[in-house]
Short mmCIF file of C-alpha atoms and ligand atoms in Angstrom, two decimals:
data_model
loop_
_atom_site.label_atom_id
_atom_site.label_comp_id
_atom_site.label_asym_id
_atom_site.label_seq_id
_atom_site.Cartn_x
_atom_site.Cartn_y
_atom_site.Cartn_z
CA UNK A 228 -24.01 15.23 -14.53
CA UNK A 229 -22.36 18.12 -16.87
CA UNK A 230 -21.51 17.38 -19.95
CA UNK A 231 -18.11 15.83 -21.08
CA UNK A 232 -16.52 19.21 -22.38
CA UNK A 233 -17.03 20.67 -19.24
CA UNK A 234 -15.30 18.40 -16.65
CA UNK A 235 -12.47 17.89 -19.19
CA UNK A 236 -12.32 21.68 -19.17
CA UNK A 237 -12.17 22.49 -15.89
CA UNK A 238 -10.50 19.35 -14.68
CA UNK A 239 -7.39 21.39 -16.98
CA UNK A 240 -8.31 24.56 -15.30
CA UNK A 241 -9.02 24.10 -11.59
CA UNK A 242 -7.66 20.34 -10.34
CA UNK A 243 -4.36 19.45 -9.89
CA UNK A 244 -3.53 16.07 -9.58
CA UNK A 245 -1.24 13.80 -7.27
CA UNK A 246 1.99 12.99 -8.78
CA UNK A 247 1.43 15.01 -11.76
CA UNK A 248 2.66 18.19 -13.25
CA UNK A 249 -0.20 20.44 -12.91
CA UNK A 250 0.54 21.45 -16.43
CA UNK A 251 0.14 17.99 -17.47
CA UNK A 252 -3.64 17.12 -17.42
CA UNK A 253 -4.02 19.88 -19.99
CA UNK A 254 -2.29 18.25 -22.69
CA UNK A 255 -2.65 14.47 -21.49
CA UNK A 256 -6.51 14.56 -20.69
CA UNK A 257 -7.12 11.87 -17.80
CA UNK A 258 -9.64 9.38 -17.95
CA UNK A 259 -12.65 10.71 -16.05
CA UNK A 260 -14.98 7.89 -14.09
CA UNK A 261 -18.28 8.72 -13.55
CA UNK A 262 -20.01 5.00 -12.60
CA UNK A 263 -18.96 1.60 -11.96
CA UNK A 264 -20.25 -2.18 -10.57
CA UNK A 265 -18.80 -4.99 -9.26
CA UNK A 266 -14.97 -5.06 -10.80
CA UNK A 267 -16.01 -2.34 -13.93
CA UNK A 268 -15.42 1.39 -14.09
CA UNK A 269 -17.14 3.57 -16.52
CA UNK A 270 -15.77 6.36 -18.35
CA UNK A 271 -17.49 9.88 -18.92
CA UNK A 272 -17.44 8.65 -22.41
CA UNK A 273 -19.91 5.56 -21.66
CA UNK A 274 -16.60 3.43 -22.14
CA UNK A 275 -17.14 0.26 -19.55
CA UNK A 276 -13.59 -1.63 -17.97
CA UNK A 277 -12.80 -4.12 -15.74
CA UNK A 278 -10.52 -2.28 -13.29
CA UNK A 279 -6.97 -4.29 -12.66
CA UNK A 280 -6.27 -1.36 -10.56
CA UNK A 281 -8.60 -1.98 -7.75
CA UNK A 282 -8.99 1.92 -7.25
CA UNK A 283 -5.64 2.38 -5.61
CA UNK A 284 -4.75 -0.84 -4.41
CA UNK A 285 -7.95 -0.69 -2.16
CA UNK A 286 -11.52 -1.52 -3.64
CA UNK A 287 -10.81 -5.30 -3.00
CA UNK A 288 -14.21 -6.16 -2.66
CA UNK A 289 -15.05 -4.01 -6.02
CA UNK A 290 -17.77 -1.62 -6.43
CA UNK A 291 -20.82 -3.21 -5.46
CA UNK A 292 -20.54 -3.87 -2.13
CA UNK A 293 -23.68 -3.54 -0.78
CA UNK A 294 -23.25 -4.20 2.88
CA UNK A 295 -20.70 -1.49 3.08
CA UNK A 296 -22.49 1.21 1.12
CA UNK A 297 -25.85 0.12 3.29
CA UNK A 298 -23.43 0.58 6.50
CA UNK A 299 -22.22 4.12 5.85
CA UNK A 300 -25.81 5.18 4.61
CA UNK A 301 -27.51 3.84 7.67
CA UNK A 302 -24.13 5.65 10.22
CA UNK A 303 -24.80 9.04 8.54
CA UNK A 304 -28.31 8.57 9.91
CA UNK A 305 -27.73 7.55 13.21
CA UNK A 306 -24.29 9.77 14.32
CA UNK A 307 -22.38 10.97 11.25
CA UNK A 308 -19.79 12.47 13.33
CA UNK A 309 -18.34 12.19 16.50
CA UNK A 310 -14.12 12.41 17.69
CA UNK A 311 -12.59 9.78 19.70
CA UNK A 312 -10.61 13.11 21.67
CA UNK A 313 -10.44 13.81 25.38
CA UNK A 314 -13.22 12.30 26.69
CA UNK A 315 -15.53 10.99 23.83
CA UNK A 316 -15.90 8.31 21.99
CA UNK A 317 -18.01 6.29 19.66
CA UNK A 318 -19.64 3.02 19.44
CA UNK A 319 -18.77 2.28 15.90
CA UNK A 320 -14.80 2.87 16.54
CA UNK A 321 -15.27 0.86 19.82
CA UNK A 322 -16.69 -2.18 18.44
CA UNK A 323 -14.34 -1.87 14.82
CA UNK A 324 -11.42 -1.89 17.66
CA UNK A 325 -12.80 -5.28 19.13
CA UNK A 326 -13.05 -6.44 15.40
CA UNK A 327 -9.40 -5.63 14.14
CA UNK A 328 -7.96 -7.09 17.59
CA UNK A 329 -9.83 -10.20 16.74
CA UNK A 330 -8.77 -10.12 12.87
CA UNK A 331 -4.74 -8.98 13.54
CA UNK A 332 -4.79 -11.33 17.06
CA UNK A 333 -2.39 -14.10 15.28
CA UNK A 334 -0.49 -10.62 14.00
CA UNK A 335 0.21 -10.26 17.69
CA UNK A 336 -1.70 -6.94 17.38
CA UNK A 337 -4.13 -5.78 19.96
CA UNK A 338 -5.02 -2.27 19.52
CA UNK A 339 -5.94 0.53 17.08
CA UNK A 340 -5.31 4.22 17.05
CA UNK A 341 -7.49 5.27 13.88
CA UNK A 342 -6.09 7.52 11.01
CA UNK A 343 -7.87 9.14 7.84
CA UNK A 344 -5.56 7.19 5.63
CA UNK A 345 -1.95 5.36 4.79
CA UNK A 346 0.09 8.42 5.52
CA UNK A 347 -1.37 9.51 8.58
CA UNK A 348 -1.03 5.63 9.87
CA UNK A 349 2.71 5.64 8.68
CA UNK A 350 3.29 8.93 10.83
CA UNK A 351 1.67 7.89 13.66
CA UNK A 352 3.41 4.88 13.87
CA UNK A 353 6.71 6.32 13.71
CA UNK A 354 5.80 9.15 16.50
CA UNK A 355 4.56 6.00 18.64
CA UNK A 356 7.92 4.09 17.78
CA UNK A 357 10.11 7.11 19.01
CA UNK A 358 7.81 7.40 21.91
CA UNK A 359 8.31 4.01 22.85
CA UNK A 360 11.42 4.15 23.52
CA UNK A 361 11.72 7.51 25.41
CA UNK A 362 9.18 6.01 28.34
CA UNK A 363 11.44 3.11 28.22
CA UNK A 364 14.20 5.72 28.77
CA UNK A 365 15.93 4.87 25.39
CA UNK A 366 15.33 8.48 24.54
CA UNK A 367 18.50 8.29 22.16
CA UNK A 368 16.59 5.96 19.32
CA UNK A 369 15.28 8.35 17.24
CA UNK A 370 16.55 7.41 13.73
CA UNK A 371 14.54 4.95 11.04
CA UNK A 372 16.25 2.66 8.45
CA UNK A 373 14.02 1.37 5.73
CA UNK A 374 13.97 0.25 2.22
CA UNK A 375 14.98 1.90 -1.05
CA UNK A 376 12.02 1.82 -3.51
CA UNK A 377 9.74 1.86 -0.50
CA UNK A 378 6.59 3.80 -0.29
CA UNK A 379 5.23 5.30 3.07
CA UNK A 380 3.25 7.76 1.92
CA UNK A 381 3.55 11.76 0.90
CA UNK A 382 4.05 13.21 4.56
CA UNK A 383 7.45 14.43 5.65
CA UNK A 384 8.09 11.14 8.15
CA UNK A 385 7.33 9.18 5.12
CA UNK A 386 8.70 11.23 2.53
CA UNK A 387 11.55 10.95 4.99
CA UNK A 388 12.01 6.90 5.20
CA UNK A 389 10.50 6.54 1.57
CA UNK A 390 12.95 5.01 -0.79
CA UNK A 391 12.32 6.48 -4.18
CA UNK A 392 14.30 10.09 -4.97
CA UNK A 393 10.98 11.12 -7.00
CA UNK A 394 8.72 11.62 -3.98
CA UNK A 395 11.61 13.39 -1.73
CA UNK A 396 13.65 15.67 -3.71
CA UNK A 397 10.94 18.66 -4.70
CA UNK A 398 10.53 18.39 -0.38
CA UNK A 399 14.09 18.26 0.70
CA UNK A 400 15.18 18.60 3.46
CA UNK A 401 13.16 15.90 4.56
CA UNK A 402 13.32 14.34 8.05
CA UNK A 403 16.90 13.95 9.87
CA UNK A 404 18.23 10.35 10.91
CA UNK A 405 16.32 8.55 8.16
CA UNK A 406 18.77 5.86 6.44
CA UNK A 407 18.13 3.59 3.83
CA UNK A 408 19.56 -0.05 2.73
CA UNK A 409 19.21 -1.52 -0.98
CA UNK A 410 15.63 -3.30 -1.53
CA UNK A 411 15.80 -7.27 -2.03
CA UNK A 412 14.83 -6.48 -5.62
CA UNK A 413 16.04 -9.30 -7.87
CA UNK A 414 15.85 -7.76 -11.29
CA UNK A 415 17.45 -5.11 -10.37
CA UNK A 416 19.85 -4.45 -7.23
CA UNK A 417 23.78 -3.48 -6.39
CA UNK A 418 24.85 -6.89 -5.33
CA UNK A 419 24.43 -8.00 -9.28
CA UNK A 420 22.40 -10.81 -7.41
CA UNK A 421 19.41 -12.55 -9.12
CA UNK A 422 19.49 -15.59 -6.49
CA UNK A 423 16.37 -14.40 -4.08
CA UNK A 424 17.41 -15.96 -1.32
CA UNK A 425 21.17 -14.91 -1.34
CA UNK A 426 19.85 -11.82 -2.12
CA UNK A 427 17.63 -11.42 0.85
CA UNK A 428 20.82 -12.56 3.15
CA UNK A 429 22.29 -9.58 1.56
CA UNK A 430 20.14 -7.21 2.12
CA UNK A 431 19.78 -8.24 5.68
CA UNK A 432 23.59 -8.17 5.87
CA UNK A 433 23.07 -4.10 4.44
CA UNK A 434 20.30 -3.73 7.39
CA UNK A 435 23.25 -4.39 10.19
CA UNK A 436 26.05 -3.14 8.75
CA UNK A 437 23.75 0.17 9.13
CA UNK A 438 22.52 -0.81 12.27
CA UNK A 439 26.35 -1.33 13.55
CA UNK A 440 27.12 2.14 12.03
CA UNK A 441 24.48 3.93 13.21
CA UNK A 442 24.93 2.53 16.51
CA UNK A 443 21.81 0.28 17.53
CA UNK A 444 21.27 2.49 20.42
CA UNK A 445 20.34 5.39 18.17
CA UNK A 446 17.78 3.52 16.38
CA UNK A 447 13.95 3.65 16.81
CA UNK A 448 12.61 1.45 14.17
CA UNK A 449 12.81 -0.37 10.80
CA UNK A 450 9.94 0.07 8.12
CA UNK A 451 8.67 -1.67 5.52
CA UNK A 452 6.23 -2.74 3.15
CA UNK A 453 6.21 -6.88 2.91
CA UNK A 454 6.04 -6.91 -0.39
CA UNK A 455 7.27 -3.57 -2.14
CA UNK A 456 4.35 -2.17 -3.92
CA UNK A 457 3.73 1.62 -5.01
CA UNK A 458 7.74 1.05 -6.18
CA UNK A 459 6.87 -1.68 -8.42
CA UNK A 460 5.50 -4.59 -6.73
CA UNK A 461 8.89 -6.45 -5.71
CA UNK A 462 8.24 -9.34 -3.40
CA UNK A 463 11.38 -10.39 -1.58
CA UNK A 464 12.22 -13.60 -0.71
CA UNK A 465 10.57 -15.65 1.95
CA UNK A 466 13.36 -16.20 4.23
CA UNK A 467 13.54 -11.91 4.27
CA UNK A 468 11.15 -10.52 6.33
CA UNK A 469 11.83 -13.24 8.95
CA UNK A 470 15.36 -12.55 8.73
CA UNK A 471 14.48 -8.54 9.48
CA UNK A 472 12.68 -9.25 12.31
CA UNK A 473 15.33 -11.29 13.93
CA UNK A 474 17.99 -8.37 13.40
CA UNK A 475 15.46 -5.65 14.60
CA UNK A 476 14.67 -7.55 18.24
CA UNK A 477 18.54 -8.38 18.50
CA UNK A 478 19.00 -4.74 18.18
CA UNK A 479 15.70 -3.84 20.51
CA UNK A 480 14.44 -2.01 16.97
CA UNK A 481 10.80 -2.18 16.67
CA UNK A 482 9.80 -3.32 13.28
CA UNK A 483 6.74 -1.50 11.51
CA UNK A 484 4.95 -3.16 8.86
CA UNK A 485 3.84 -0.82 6.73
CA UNK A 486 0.82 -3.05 4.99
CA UNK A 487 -1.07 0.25 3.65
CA UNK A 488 -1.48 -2.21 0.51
CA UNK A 489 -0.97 -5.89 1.83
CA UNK A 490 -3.19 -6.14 4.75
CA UNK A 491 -6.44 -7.57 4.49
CA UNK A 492 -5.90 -10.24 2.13
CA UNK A 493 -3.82 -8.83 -0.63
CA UNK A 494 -1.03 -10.87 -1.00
CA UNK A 495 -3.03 -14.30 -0.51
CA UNK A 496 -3.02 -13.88 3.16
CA UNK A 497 -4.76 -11.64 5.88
CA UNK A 498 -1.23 -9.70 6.57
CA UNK A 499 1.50 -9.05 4.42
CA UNK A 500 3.37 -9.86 7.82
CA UNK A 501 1.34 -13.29 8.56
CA UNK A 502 2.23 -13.95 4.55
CA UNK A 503 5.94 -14.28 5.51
CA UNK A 504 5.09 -15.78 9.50
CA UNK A 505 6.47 -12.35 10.87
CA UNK A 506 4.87 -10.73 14.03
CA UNK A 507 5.54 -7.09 13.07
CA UNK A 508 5.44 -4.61 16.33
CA UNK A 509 3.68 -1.85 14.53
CA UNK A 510 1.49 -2.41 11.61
CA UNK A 511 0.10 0.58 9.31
CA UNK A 512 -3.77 -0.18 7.41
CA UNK A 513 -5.42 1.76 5.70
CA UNK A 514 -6.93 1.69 1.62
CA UNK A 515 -9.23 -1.44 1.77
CA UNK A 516 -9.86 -1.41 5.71
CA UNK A 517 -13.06 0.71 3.85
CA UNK A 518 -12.73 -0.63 0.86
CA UNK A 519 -11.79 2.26 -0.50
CA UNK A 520 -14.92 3.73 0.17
CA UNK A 521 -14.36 5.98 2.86
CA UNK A 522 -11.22 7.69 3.93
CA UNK A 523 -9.52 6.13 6.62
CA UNK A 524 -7.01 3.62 8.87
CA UNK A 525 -5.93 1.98 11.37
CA UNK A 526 -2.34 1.86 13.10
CA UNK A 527 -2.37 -1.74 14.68
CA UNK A 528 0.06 -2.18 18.31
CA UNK A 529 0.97 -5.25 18.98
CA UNK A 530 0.71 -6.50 23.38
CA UNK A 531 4.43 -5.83 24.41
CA UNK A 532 4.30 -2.39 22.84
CA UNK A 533 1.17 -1.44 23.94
CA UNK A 534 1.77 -2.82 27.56
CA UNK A 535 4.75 0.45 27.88
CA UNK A 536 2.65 3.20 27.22
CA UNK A 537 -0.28 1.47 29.27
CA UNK A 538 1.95 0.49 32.04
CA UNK A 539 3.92 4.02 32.12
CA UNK A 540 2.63 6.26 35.05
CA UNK A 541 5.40 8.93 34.54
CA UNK A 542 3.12 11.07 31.82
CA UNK A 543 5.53 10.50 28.75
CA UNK A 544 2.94 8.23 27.30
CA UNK A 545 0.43 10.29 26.09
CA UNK A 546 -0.40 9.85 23.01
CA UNK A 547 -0.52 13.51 21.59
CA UNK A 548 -1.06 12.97 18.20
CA UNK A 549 -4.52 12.10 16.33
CA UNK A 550 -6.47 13.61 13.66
CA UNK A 551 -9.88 14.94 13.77
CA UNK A 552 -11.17 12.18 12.14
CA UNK A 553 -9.41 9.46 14.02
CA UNK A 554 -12.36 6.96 14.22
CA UNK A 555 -14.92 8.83 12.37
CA UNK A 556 -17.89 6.72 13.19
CA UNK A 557 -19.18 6.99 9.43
CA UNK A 558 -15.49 5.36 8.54
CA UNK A 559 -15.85 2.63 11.74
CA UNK A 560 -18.99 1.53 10.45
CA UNK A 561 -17.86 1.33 6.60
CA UNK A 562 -15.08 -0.70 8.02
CA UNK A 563 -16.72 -2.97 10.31
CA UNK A 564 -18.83 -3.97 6.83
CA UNK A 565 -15.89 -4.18 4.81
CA UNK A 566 -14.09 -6.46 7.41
CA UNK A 567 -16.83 -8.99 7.73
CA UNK A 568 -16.68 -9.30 4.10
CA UNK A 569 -13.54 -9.94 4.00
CA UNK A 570 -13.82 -13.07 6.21
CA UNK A 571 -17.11 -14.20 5.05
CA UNK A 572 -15.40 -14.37 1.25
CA UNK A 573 -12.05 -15.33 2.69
CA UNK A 574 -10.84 -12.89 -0.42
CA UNK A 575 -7.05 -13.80 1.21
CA UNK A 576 -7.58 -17.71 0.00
CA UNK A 577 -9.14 -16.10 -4.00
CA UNK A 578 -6.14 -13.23 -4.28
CA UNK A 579 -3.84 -16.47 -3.96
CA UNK A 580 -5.69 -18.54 -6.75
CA UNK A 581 -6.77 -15.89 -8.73
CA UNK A 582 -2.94 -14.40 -8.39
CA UNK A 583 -1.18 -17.35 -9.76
CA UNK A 584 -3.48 -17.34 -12.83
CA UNK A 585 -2.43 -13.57 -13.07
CA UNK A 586 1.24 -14.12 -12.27
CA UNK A 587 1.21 -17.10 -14.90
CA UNK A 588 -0.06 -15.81 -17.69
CA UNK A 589 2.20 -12.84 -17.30
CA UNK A 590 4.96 -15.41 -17.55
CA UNK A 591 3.44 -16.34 -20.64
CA UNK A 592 3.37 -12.98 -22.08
CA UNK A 593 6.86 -12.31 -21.19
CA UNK A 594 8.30 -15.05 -23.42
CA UNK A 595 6.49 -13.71 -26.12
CA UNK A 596 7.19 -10.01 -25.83
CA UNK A 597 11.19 -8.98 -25.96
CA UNK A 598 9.66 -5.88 -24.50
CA UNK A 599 8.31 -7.47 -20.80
CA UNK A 600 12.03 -7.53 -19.03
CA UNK A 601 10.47 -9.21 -15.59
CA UNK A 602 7.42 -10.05 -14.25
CA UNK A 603 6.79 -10.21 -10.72
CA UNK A 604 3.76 -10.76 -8.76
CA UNK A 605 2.62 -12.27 -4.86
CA UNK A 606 -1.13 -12.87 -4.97
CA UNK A 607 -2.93 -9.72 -6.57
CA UNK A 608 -0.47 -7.37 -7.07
CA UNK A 609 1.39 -8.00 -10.17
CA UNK A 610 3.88 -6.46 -12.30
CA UNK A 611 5.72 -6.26 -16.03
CA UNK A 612 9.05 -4.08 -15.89
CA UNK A 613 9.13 -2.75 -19.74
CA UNK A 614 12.65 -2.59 -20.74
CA UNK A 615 14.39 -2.11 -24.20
CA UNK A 616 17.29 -4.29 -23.86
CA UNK A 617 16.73 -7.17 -21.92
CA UNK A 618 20.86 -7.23 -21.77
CA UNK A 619 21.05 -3.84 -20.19
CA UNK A 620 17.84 -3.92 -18.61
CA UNK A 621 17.38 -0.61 -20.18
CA UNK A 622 13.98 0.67 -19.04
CA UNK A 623 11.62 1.78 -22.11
CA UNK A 624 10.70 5.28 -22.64
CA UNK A 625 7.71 7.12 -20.76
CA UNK A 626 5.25 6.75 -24.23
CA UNK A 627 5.50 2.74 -24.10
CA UNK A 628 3.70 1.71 -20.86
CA UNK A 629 1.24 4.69 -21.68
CA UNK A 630 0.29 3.32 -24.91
CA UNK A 631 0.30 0.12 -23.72
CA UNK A 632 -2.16 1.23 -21.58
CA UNK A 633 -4.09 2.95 -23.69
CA UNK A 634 -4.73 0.01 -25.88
CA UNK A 635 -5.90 -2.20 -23.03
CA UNK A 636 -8.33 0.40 -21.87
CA UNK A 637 -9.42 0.51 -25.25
CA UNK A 638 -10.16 -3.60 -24.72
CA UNK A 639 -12.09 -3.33 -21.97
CA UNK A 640 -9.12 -3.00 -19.10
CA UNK A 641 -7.56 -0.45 -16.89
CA UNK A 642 -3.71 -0.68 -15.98
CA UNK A 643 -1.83 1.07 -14.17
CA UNK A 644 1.39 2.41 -14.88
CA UNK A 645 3.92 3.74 -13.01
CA UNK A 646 7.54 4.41 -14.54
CA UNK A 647 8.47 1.46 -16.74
CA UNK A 648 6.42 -0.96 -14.74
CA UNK A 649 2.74 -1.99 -15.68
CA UNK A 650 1.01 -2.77 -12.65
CA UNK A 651 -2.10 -5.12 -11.68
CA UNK A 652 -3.92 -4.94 -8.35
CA UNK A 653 -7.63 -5.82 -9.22
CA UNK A 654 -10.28 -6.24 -6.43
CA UNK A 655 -10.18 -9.38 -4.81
CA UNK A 656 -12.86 -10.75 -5.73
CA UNK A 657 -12.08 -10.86 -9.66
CA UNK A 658 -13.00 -14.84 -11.38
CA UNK A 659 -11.31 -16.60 -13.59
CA UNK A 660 -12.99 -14.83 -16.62
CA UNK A 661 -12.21 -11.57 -15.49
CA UNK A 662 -8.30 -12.22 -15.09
CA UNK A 663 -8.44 -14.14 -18.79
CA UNK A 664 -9.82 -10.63 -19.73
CA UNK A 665 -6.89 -8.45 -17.89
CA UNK A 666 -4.48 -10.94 -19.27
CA UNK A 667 -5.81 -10.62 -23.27
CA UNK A 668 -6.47 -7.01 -22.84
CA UNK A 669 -2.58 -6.60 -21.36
CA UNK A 670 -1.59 -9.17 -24.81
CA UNK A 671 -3.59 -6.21 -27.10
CA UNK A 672 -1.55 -3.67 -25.55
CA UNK A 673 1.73 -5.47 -26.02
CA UNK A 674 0.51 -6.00 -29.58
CA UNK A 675 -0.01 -2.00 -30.16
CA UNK A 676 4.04 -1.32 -28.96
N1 PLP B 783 2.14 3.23 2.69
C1 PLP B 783 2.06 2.41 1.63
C2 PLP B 783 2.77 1.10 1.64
C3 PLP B 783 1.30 2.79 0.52
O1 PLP B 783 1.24 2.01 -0.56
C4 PLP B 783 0.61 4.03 0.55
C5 PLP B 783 -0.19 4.46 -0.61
O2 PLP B 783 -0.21 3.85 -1.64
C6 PLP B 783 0.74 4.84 1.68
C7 PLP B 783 1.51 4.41 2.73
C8 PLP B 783 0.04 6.15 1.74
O3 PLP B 783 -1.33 5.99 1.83
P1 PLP B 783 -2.33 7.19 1.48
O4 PLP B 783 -2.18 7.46 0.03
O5 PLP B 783 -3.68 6.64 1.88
O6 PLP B 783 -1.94 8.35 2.34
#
């Protein structure tokens, strides 16, 4: 490995970073990882953590996963590459496809068309959705409605139907007939409505006033994430999702569940969908389908949707969209590991235990520290929404969350921040001990404010 002075220096001088200003890693050096094991990173400095970020919301089965590292080692020795286009195929993709099918079957999702990751799912899925309808001869739904604060990704479809100004306006002019209706977000929403489940009727009351504005007939599909995550983790009421997917087959919408984040066990169940007893029509995967260790996803189509592009004999339904590494086989096999961990550990049924510890002792924190406005959290993703008025909800200033962060990392664990909101996704498979740790670390970086 070279030496610490050199990657700091040329991480400044050659990388630019995601969601950064490429300016900004020069004067606010970021933590470089060069190891880690089970639920701990380790730091170019020899500095060891237990990781409450989970990666990026996808190393749920942490770092030592040996059956999935022992799967992609033995793939790039038997076929390391091969495309799933015109004509070829692979075994590992083929049997992966049999696995999801089996895994998403009570999702009422039956087949895969592989991606390389979350945004490539989310823009397949609403190319398929727009599709749909034109072999049904519905060629006039084009538009999208979804949620503000949403996330679906950096492309320009989901730049297009994400809800957050920061990820759209630098790209503008994004996508046309993308329209968006206020998040069921509690703390903090236009209704002045703190009630979840009023609030949720609300918001579902938004979805068809658009939808009677728009004019149904206009509309391809709804997206969203079931629990709002990237925006800062905002789980709606349980009576919401439900209440979506009635409005969306009234309206012959197809409703895309973008679970990028929530499927495979994150929210205490397998789906994010399944989590609120929703049968979504599209579903987007991606981030822990590897666990995290290989790039790529899955867009998941559910019978009745798959049955019109099977059934069509016209030629509209060919599916003219796919990347190059659409069902890499080194990817398949990574995620045929990673999914037969997940259902040997049943990490769903320990993100819901292990989640309510988190989610409690956040609570706990919160009536301690004036600081923590609201605390939110549906199995392991968690988060504290820094304010500095609890009255006016004011949200704290940039340097807060940082240094609170900085002081838990100094403890022994790694946060995330994003805005005013600290934010906890650890793997899955984190004990007891190890969320008492996140939970005293995150008290010694209240402490330091
Ligand atoms: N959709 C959701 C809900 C996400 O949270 C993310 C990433 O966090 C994406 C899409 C984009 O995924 P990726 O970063 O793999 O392109």
């Amino acid at each position: 490995m070279k030496d610490s002075n050199f990657l700091k220096e040329n991480n400044a001088r050659h990388v630019w970073h995601p969601m950064a200003h490429p300016a900004d890693s020069q004067t606010n050096l970021p933590t470089i990882l060069t190891e880690a094991r089970d639920v701990r990173i380790t730091d170019v400095n020899g500095h060891e953590v237990i990781d409450a970020v989970g990666g990026l919301w996808n190393v749920n089965l942490g770092y030592s996963c040996e059956p999935v590292k022992q799967a992609i080692r033995d793939q790039l020795d038997a076929l390391p590459y091969y495309s799933l286009f015109r004509g070829t195929t692979n075994d590992k993709a083929i049997e992966l496809s049999y696995e999801l099918a089996q895994f998403f079957a009570p999702d009422g999702l039956s087949r895969a068309f592989f991606t390389s990751g979350g945004s490539d799912s989310v823009e397949v899925a609403l190319k398929l959705a727009r599709q749909y309808h034109r072999i049904r001869g519905e060629a006039s739904r084009t538009k999208f409605i979804s949620l503000k604060k949403g996330y679906h990704g950096t492309h320009f479809g989901g730049a297009s139907v994400n809800g957050n100004a920061k990820f759209r306006n630098a790209y503008e002019p994004l996508m046309p007939g993308c329209f968006h209706i206020p998040a069921p977000h509690t703390y903090r929403n236009p209704f002045n409505e703190s009630d979840p489940e009023k609030l949720a009727r609300l918001c579902a009351a938004a979805l068809k006033d658009e939808i009677a504005f728009q004019g149904a007939n206009t509309i391809a599909a709804f997206i969203m994430e079931p629990v709002l995550g990237a925006g800062g983790v905002m789980p709606p009421h349980p009576s919401f999702m439900p209440l979506v997917r009635e409005i969306c087959s009234k309206n012959g919408i197809l409703l895309i569940s973008d679970e990028v984040i929530t499927a495979f066990g994150r929210t205490g169940s397998e789906s994010g969908a399944r989590h609120w007893g929703v049968k979504p029509d599209l579903m987007c995967t991606a981030k822990a389908i590897t666990n995290g260790y290989f790039p790529f996803g899955a867009v998941m189509i559910a019978d009745h949707v798959a049955d019109v592009f099977e059934a069509d004999r016209t030629g509209t339904a060919s599916v003219d969209t796919g990347y190059t590494y659409s069902g890499h086989p080194v990817g398949a096999a990574a995620a045929l590991a990673a999914l037969a961990e997940i259902k040997a550990q049943k990490v769903h049924e320990n993100a819901a235990e292990r989640g309510k510890q988190l989610l409690g002792g956040l609570k706990g924190l919160q009536e301690r520290f004036e600081v923590i406005g609201d605390v939110r959290g549906e199995g392991l993703m968690c988060a504290l929404e820094l304010v500095s008025d609890r009255t006016t909800k004011d949200p704290v200033g940039k340097d807060i969350p940082m240094k609170l962060q900085q002081a838990a990392y100094e403890d022994g664990v790694m946060v995330r921040v994003s805005g005013n909101n600290v934010i906890f996704s650890p793997p899955l498979v984190v004990t007891e001990d190890h969320v008492a740790k996140i939970l005293s670390a995150t008290e010694t970086g209240l402490s330091a404010l």
